[in-house]
XYZ file of C-alpha atoms in Angstrom:
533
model
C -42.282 -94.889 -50.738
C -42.936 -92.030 -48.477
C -45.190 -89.017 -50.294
C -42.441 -86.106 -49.506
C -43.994 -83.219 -46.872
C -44.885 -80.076 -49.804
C -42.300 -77.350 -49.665
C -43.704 -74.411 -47.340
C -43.940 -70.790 -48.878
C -41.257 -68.500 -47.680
C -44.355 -66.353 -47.422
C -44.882 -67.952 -44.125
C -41.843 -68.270 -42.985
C -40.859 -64.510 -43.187
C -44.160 -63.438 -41.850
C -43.609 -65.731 -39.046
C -39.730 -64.534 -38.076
C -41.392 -61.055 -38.695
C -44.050 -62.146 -36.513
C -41.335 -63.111 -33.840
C -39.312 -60.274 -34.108
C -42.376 -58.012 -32.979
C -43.302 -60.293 -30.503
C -39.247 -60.550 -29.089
C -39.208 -56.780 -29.484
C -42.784 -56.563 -27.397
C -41.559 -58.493 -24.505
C -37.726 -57.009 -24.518
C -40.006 -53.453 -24.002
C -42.044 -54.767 -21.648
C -38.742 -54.982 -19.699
C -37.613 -51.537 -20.224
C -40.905 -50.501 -18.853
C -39.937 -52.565 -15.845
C -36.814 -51.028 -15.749
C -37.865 -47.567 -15.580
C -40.046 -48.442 -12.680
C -36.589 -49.026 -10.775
C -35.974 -45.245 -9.784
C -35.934 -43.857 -6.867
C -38.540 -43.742 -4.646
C -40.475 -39.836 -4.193
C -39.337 -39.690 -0.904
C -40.292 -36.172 1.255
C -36.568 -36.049 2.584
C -34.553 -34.393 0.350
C -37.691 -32.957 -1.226
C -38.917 -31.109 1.200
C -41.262 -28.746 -0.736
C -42.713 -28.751 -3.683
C -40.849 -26.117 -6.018
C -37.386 -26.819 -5.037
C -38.400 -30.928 -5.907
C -38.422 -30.302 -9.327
C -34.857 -28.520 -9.429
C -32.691 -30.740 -7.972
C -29.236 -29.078 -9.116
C -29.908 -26.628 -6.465
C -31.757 -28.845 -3.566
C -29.450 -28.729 -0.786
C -29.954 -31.930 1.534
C -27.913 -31.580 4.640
C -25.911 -29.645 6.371
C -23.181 -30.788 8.744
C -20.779 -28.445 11.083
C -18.125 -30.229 13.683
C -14.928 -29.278 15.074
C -12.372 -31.337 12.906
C -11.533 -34.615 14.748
C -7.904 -34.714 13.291
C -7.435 -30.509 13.397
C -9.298 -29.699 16.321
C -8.368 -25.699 15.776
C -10.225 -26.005 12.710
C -14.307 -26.220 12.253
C -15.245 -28.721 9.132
C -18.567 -27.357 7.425
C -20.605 -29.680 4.672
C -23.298 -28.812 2.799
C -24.700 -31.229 0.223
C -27.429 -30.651 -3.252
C -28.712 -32.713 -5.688
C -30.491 -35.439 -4.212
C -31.070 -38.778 -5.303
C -27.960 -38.847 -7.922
C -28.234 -42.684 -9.075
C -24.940 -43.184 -9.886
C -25.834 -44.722 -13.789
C -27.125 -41.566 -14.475
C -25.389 -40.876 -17.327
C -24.445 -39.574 -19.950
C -24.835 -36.266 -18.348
C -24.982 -36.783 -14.737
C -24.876 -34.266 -11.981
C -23.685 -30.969 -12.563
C -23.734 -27.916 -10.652
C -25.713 -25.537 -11.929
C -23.488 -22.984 -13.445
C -26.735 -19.678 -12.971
C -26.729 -20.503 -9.244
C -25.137 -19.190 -5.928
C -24.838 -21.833 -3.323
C -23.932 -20.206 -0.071
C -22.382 -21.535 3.746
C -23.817 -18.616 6.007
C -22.518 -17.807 9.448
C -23.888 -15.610 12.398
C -21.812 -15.211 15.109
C -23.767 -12.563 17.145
C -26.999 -14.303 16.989
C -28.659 -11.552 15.502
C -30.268 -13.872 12.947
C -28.180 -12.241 9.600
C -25.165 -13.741 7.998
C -21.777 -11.880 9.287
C -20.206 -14.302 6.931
C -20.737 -16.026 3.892
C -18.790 -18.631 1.966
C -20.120 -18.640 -1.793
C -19.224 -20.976 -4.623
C -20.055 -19.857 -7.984
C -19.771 -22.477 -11.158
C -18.793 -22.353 -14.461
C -18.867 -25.456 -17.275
C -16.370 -26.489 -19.344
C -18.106 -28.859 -21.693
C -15.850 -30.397 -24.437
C -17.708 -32.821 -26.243
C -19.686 -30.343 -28.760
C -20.971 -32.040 -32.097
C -18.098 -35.201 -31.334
C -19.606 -37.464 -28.647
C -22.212 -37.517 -26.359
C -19.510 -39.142 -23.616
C -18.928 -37.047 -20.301
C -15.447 -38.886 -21.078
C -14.097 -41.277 -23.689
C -11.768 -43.202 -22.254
C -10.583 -44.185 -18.511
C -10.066 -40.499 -16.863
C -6.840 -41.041 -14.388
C -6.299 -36.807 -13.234
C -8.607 -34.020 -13.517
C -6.496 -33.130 -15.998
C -6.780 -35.964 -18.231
C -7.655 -35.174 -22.032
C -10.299 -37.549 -21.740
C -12.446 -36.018 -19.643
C -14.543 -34.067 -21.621
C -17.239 -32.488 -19.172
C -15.237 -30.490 -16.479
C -16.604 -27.786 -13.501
C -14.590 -25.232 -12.200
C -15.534 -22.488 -9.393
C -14.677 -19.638 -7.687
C -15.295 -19.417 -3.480
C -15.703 -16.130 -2.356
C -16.475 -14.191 1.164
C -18.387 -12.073 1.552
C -17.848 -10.358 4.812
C -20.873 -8.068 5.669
C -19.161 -7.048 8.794
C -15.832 -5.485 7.041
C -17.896 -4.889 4.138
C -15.770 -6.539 1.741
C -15.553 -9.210 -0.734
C -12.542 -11.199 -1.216
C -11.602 -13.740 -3.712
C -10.723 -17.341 -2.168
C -9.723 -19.859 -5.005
C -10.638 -18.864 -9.166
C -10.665 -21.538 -11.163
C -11.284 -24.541 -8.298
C -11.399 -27.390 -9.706
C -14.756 -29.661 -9.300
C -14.121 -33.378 -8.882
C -16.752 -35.037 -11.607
C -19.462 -37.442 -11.640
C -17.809 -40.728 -10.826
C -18.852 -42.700 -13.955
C -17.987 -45.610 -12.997
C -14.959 -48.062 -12.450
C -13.777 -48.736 -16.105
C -14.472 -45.196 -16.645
C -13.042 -43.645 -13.542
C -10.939 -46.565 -11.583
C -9.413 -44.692 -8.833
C -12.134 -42.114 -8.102
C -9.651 -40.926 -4.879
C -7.169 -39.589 -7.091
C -9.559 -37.320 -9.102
C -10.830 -36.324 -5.570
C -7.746 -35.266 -3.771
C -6.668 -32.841 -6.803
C -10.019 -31.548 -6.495
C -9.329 -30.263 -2.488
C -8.252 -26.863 -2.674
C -6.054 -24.822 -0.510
C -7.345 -21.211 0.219
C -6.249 -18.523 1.862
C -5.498 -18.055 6.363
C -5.071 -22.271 6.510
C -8.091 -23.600 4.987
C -9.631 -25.941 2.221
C -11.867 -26.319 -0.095
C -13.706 -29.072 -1.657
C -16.597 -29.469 -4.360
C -17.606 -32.704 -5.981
C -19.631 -35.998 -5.861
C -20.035 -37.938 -2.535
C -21.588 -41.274 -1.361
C -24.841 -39.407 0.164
C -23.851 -39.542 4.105
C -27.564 -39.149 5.457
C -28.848 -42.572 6.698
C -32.609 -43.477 8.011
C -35.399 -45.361 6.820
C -38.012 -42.553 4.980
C -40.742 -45.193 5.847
C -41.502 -42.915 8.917
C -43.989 -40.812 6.487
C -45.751 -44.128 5.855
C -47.928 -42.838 9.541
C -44.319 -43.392 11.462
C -42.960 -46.753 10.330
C -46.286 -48.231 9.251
C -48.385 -47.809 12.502
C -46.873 -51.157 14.051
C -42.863 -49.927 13.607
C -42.913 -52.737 11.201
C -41.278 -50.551 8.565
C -37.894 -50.077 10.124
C -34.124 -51.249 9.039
C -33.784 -50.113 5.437
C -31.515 -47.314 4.518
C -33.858 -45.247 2.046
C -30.781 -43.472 0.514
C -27.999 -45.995 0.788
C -26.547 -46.205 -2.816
C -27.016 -42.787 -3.793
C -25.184 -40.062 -4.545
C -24.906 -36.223 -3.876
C -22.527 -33.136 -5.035
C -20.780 -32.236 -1.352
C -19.369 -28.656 -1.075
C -16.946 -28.791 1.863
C -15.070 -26.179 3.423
C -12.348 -26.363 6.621
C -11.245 -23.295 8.196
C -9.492 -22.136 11.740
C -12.140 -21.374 14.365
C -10.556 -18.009 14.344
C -11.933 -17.188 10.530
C -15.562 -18.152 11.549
C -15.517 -16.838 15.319
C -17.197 -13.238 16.504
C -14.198 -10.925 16.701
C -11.839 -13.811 15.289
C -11.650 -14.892 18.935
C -12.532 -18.688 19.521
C -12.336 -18.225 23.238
C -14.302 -15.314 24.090
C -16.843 -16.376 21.372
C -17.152 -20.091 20.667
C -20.483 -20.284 19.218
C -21.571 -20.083 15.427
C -24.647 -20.289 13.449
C -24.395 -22.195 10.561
C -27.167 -22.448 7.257
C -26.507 -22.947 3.536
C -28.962 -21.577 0.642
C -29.041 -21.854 -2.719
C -30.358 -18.570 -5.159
C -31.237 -18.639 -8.484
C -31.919 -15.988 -10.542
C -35.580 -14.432 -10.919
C -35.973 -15.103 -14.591
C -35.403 -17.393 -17.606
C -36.132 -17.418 -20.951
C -36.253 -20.458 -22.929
C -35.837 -20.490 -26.669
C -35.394 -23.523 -28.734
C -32.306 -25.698 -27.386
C -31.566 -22.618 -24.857
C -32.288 -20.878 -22.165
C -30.764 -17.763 -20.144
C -31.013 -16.444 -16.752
C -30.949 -12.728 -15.605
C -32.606 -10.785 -13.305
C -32.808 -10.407 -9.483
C -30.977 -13.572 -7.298
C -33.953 -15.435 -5.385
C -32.971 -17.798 -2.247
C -35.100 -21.099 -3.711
C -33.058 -23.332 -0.917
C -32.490 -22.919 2.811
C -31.142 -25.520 5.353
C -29.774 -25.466 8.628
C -31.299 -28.137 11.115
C -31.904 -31.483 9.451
C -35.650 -32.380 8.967
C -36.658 -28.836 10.004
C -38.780 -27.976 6.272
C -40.058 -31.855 6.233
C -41.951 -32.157 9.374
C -42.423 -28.343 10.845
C -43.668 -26.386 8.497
C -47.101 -27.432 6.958
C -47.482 -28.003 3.102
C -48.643 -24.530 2.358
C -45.598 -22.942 4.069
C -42.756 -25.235 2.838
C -41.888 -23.575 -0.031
C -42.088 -19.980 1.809
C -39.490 -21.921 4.485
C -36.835 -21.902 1.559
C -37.203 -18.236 0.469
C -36.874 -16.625 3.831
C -33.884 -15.559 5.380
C -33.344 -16.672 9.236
C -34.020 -13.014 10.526
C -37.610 -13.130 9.007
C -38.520 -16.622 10.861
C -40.051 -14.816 13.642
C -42.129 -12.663 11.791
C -44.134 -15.573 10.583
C -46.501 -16.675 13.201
C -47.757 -19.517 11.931
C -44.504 -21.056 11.412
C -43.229 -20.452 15.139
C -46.545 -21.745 16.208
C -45.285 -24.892 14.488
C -42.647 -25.102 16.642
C -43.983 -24.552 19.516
C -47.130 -27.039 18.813
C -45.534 -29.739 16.200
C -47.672 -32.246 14.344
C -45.470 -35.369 14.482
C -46.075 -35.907 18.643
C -49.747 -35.740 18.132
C -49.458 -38.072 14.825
C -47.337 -40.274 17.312
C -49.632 -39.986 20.120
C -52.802 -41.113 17.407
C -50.635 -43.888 16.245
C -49.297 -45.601 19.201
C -50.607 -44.046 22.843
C -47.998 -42.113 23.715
C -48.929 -39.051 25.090
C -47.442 -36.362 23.469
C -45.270 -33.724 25.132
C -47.494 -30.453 27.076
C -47.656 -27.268 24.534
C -45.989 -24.786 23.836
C -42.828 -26.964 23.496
C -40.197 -24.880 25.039
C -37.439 -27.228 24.292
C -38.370 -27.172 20.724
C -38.390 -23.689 20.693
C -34.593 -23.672 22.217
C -33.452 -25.907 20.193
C -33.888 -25.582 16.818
C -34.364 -21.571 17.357
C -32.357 -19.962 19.817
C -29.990 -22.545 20.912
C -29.603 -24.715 24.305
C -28.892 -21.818 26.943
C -30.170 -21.129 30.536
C -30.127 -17.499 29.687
C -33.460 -18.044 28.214
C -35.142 -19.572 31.047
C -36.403 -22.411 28.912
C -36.541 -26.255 29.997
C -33.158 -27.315 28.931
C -30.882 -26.326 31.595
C -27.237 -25.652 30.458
C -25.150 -23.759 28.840
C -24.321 -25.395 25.108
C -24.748 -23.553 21.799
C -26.516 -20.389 22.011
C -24.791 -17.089 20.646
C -26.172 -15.455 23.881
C -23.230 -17.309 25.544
C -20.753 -15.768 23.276
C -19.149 -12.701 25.725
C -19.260 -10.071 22.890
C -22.667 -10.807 21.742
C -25.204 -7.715 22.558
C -28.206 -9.714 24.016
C -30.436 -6.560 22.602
C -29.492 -8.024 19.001
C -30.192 -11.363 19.621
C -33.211 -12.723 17.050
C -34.225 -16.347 17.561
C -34.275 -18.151 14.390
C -33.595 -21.475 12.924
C -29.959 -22.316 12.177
C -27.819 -25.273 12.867
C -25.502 -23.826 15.909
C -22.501 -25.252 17.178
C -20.353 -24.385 20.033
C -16.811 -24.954 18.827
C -14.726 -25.022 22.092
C -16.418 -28.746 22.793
C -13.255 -30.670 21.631
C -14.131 -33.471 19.305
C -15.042 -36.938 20.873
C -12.893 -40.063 20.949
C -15.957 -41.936 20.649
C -18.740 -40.603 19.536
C -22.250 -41.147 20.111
C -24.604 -41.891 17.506
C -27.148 -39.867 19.445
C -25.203 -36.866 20.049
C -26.371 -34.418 22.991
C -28.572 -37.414 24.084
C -26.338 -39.785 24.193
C -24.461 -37.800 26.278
C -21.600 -36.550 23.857
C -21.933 -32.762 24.081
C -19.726 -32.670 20.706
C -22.946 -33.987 18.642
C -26.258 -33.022 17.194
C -28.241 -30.828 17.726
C -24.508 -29.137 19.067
C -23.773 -28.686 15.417
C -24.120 -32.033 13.726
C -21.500 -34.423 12.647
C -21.430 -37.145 9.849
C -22.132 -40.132 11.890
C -25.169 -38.612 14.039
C -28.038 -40.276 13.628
C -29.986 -36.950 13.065
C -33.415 -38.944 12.225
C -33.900 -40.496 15.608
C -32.537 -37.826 17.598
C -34.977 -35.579 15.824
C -38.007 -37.912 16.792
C -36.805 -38.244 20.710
C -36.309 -34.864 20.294
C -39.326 -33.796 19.095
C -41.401 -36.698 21.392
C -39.412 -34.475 24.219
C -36.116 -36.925 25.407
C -34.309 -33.693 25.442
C -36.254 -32.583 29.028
C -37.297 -36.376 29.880
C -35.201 -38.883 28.586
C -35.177 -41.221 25.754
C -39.237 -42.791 25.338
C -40.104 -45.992 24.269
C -41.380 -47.601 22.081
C -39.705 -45.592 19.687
C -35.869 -45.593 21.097
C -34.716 -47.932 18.852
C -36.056 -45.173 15.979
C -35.486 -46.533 12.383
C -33.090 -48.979 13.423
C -30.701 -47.625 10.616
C -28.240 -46.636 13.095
C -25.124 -45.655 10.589
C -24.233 -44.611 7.188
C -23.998 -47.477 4.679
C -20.405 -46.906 3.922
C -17.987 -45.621 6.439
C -17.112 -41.949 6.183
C -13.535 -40.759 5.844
C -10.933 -40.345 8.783
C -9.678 -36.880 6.694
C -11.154 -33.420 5.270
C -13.701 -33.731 3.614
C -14.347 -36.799 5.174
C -17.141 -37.708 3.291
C -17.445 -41.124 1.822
C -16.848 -41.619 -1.926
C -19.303 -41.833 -4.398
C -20.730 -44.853 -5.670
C -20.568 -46.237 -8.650
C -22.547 -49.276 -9.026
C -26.639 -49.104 -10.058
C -29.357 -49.013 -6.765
C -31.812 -50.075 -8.486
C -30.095 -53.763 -9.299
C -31.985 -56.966 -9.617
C -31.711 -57.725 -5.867
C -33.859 -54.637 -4.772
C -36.153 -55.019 -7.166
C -38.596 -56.824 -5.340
C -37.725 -59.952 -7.658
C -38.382 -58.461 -10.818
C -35.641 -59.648 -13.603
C -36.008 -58.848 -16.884
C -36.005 -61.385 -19.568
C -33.084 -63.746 -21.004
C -31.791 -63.797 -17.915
C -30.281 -59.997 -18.652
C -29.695 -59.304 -15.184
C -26.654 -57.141 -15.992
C -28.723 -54.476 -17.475
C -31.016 -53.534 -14.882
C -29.921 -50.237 -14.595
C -30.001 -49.807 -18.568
C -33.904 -49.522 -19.485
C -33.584 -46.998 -22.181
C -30.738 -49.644 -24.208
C -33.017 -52.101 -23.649
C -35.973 -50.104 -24.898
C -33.860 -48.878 -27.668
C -33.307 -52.714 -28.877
C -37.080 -53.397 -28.177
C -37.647 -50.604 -30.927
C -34.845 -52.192 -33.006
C -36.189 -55.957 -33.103
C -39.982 -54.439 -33.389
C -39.119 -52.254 -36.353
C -36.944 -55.031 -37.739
C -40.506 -57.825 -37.837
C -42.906 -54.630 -38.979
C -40.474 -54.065 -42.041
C -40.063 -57.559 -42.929
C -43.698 -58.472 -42.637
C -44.623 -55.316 -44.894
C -41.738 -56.072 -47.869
C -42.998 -59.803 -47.893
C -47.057 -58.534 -48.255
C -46.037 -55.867 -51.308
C -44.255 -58.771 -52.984
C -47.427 -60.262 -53.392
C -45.316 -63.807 -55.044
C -45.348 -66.905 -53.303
C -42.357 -68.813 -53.548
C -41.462 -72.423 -52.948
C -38.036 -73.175 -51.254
């Protein structure tokens, strides 16, 4: 007869599922780790300088201005913040800031100051208080659904320096939200029509999340594309999201003396101010004081690959009329770093200095009336009729010339591509502003497109296709970027692929199953009795 196996002490056995526990919760951690390695990239573009990179609410990444392909007497203007918006970013996503002005500025007598400017101002209706931490607790099907509990509304004002008035556009505009997601939100378009606004004199009005519509591979600051152009083809941005103010108006609102014909040219920037001071207390803070300009955009790329490090942040503060009175950052212009960088990289002989093209382009606009190297007549204010050319201050705005009608198909490469209608005339959402920058800047504008780099990036349109009407822009996403297939093959354990974008609930169980072992293992040892099953 068999001798029977001795009954084990439960001793053991609870220190050993303890044991486990600790050792499940170790590993499950080990995976939120991973997971929080999954955010976006640093990437310079849309974080162009160093201050405004750590207050995103108020980064603005692009502007866009283009004569409205399906209302050609209107002019569409877009001006995007808060870069990098991963759509799980939850639960309090991306608001505006509600202590901010974000501004759409206008010259259109080329004298370098705003005659016009479009601001939206924010304010917060947060509903959740001491109830839920949920931006909305249940599926939100109208902006005026009881279950959305986090809600931005705004007023758009002008500010017309020339009249010397301010008038009142829309009060109480409402913001389209962060789209949550589809069980949350599952026909974003609805919440996203309510949220375009009619204003006053024929035009509209739009603030909210969009798909981010700037495409390119960011890989060019790895020394342009890796020295070899073997870092080309991925969209850096595709899959994330931004908050998209857009505003369409008759060319008559926006045009010097309200007359398109005379004066079809505009100069178009946003900025973003802040004001000078805030005091923090405990679970608080307020803002007062003077209103600072801490954003400033008009060209794309201009504050990346211009200015040098130590002037990037003094780029945002200053308005265009002060860009000439910095030497060292029209020098940069005139003598850029990236052809030299280009010519160290790969042989090709950069353009001869001072770039004159450069100059015309990004600071007066393309006009023979400055006797620079671009020969025609395309988007300068000095070929507005009514412009004084005494008044005329070069600076850097994005300038369009609104009497180009829109083009039945457009070219990705704008100007020089031969479509007159596209970047750098104003800049539309399908332009492929990073490779027209680079010819640009390697000097295709005077010569021709170069090679090797013609094929640029070789990310040659948005990720998503961008809306047919106002405000054109795509919708935002709602599915994670940083899933398991692009994260270079890392998948977390028990096959919890689903959960990629979730490394705080996983870390959150981690601490669960590790606290679980610890307090099992320590009851068992201050029992000090060893029992037999």
């Amino acid at each position: 007869m068999a001798t029977p196996s001795p009954a084990r002490p439960r001793v053991v056995t609870r220190r050993r599922a303890a044991v486990a526990l600790v050792a499940v919760g170790s590993t499950v951690l080990a995976s939120a780790l991973v997971g929080l390695s999954y955010g976006p990239a640093v990437a310079s573009s849309h974080r162009e300088a160093p201050l405004i990179a750590g207050d995103p609410p108020v980064d603005n990444t692009d502007v866009y201005a283009f004569v409205s392909p399906d209302k050609p007497d209107t002019v569409t203007l877009i001006a995007n913040w808060y870069p990098f918006s991963e759509p799980n970013g939850g639960p309090n996503f991306y608001p505006w800031a509600a202590d901010a002005h974000y501004d759409i500025n206008i010259d259109n007598d080329g004298d370098a100051r705003a005659d016009l400017t479009y601001r939206w101002d924010f304010r917060t209706d947060d509903r959740r208080g001491n109830t839920t931490f949920l931006y909305n607790d249940d599926p939100v099907t109208s902006l005026d659904d009881p279950d959305l509990l986090f809600r931005q509304t705004y007023t758009l004002s002008l500010i017309d320096r020339v009249a010397g008035r301010v008038t009142t556009l829309a009060s109480g505009a409402r913001v389209a939200p962060s789209n949550v997601g589809p069980a949350s939100m599952p026909d974003y378009r609805v919440l996203r029509d309510q949220a375009i606004t009619t204003i006053p004199g024929g035009g509209r009005s739009y603030a909210g999340q969009a798909d981010d519509p700037f495409f390119l591979d960011l890989r060019i600051f790895d020394l342009i594309y890796g020295g070899d152009l073997s870092e080309t083809g991925q969209d850096t941005v595709a899959g994330y999201n931004v908050n998209t103010i857009a505003l369409q108006v008759p060319k008559t609102a926006l045009s010097l003396r309200g007359n398109p014909a005379r004066n079809p040219v505009i100069g178009v920037w946003s900025d973003t101010e802040r004001y000078s001071l805030t005091v923090r207390t405990p679970g608080a803070q307020q803002s007062f004081g003077n209103e600072v300009q801490v954003s400033r955009l008009g060209n794309p790329l201009v504050n990346e690959v211009i200015p040098p490090a130590a002037l990037k942040d003094r780029f945002n503060s200053l308005l265009p009329e002060q860009d000439r009175t910095v030497p060292a950052l029209v020098d940069r212009v005139n003598n850029p770093e990236v052809p030299d960088l280009i010519q160290r990289i790969y042989g090709i002989p950069a353009p001869q200095k001072p770039r004159n093209d450069l100059f015309e382009i990004f600071l007066t606009g393309i006009t023979t009336k400055t006797g620079a190297d671009i020969n025609v007549d395309l988007n300068s204010q000095l070929n507005n009729l009514d412009v004084d050319p005494a008044r005329f201050a070069p600076s850097e705005q994005l300038r369009l010339n609104t009497s180009i009608p829109p083009t039945a198909q457009p070219n990705r490469l704008g100007v020089l591509g031969n479509d007159l209608q596209g970047y750098p005339n104003g800049r539309r959402l399908a332009d492929d502003a990073l490779d027209i920058s680079v010819q640009a800047l390697e000097g295709a504008a005077v010569s021709g497109i170069v090679a090797p780099l013609a094929a640029g990036d070789r990310v040659d349109r948005n990720d998503v296709p961008f809306d047919t009407v106002f405000p054109y822009v795509a919708l935002p996403n709602n599915k994670a970027v940083n899933s398991s297939s692009s994260s270079g093959g890392a998948v977390p354990p028990f096959g919890w692929t689903n959960f990629p974008a979730m490394p705080a609930l996983t870390g959150l169980v981690a601490v669960a199953l590790i606290g679980s072992g610890v307090v099992l293992y320590r009851r068992q040892s201050r029992g000090n009795v060893v029992q037999t099953a």
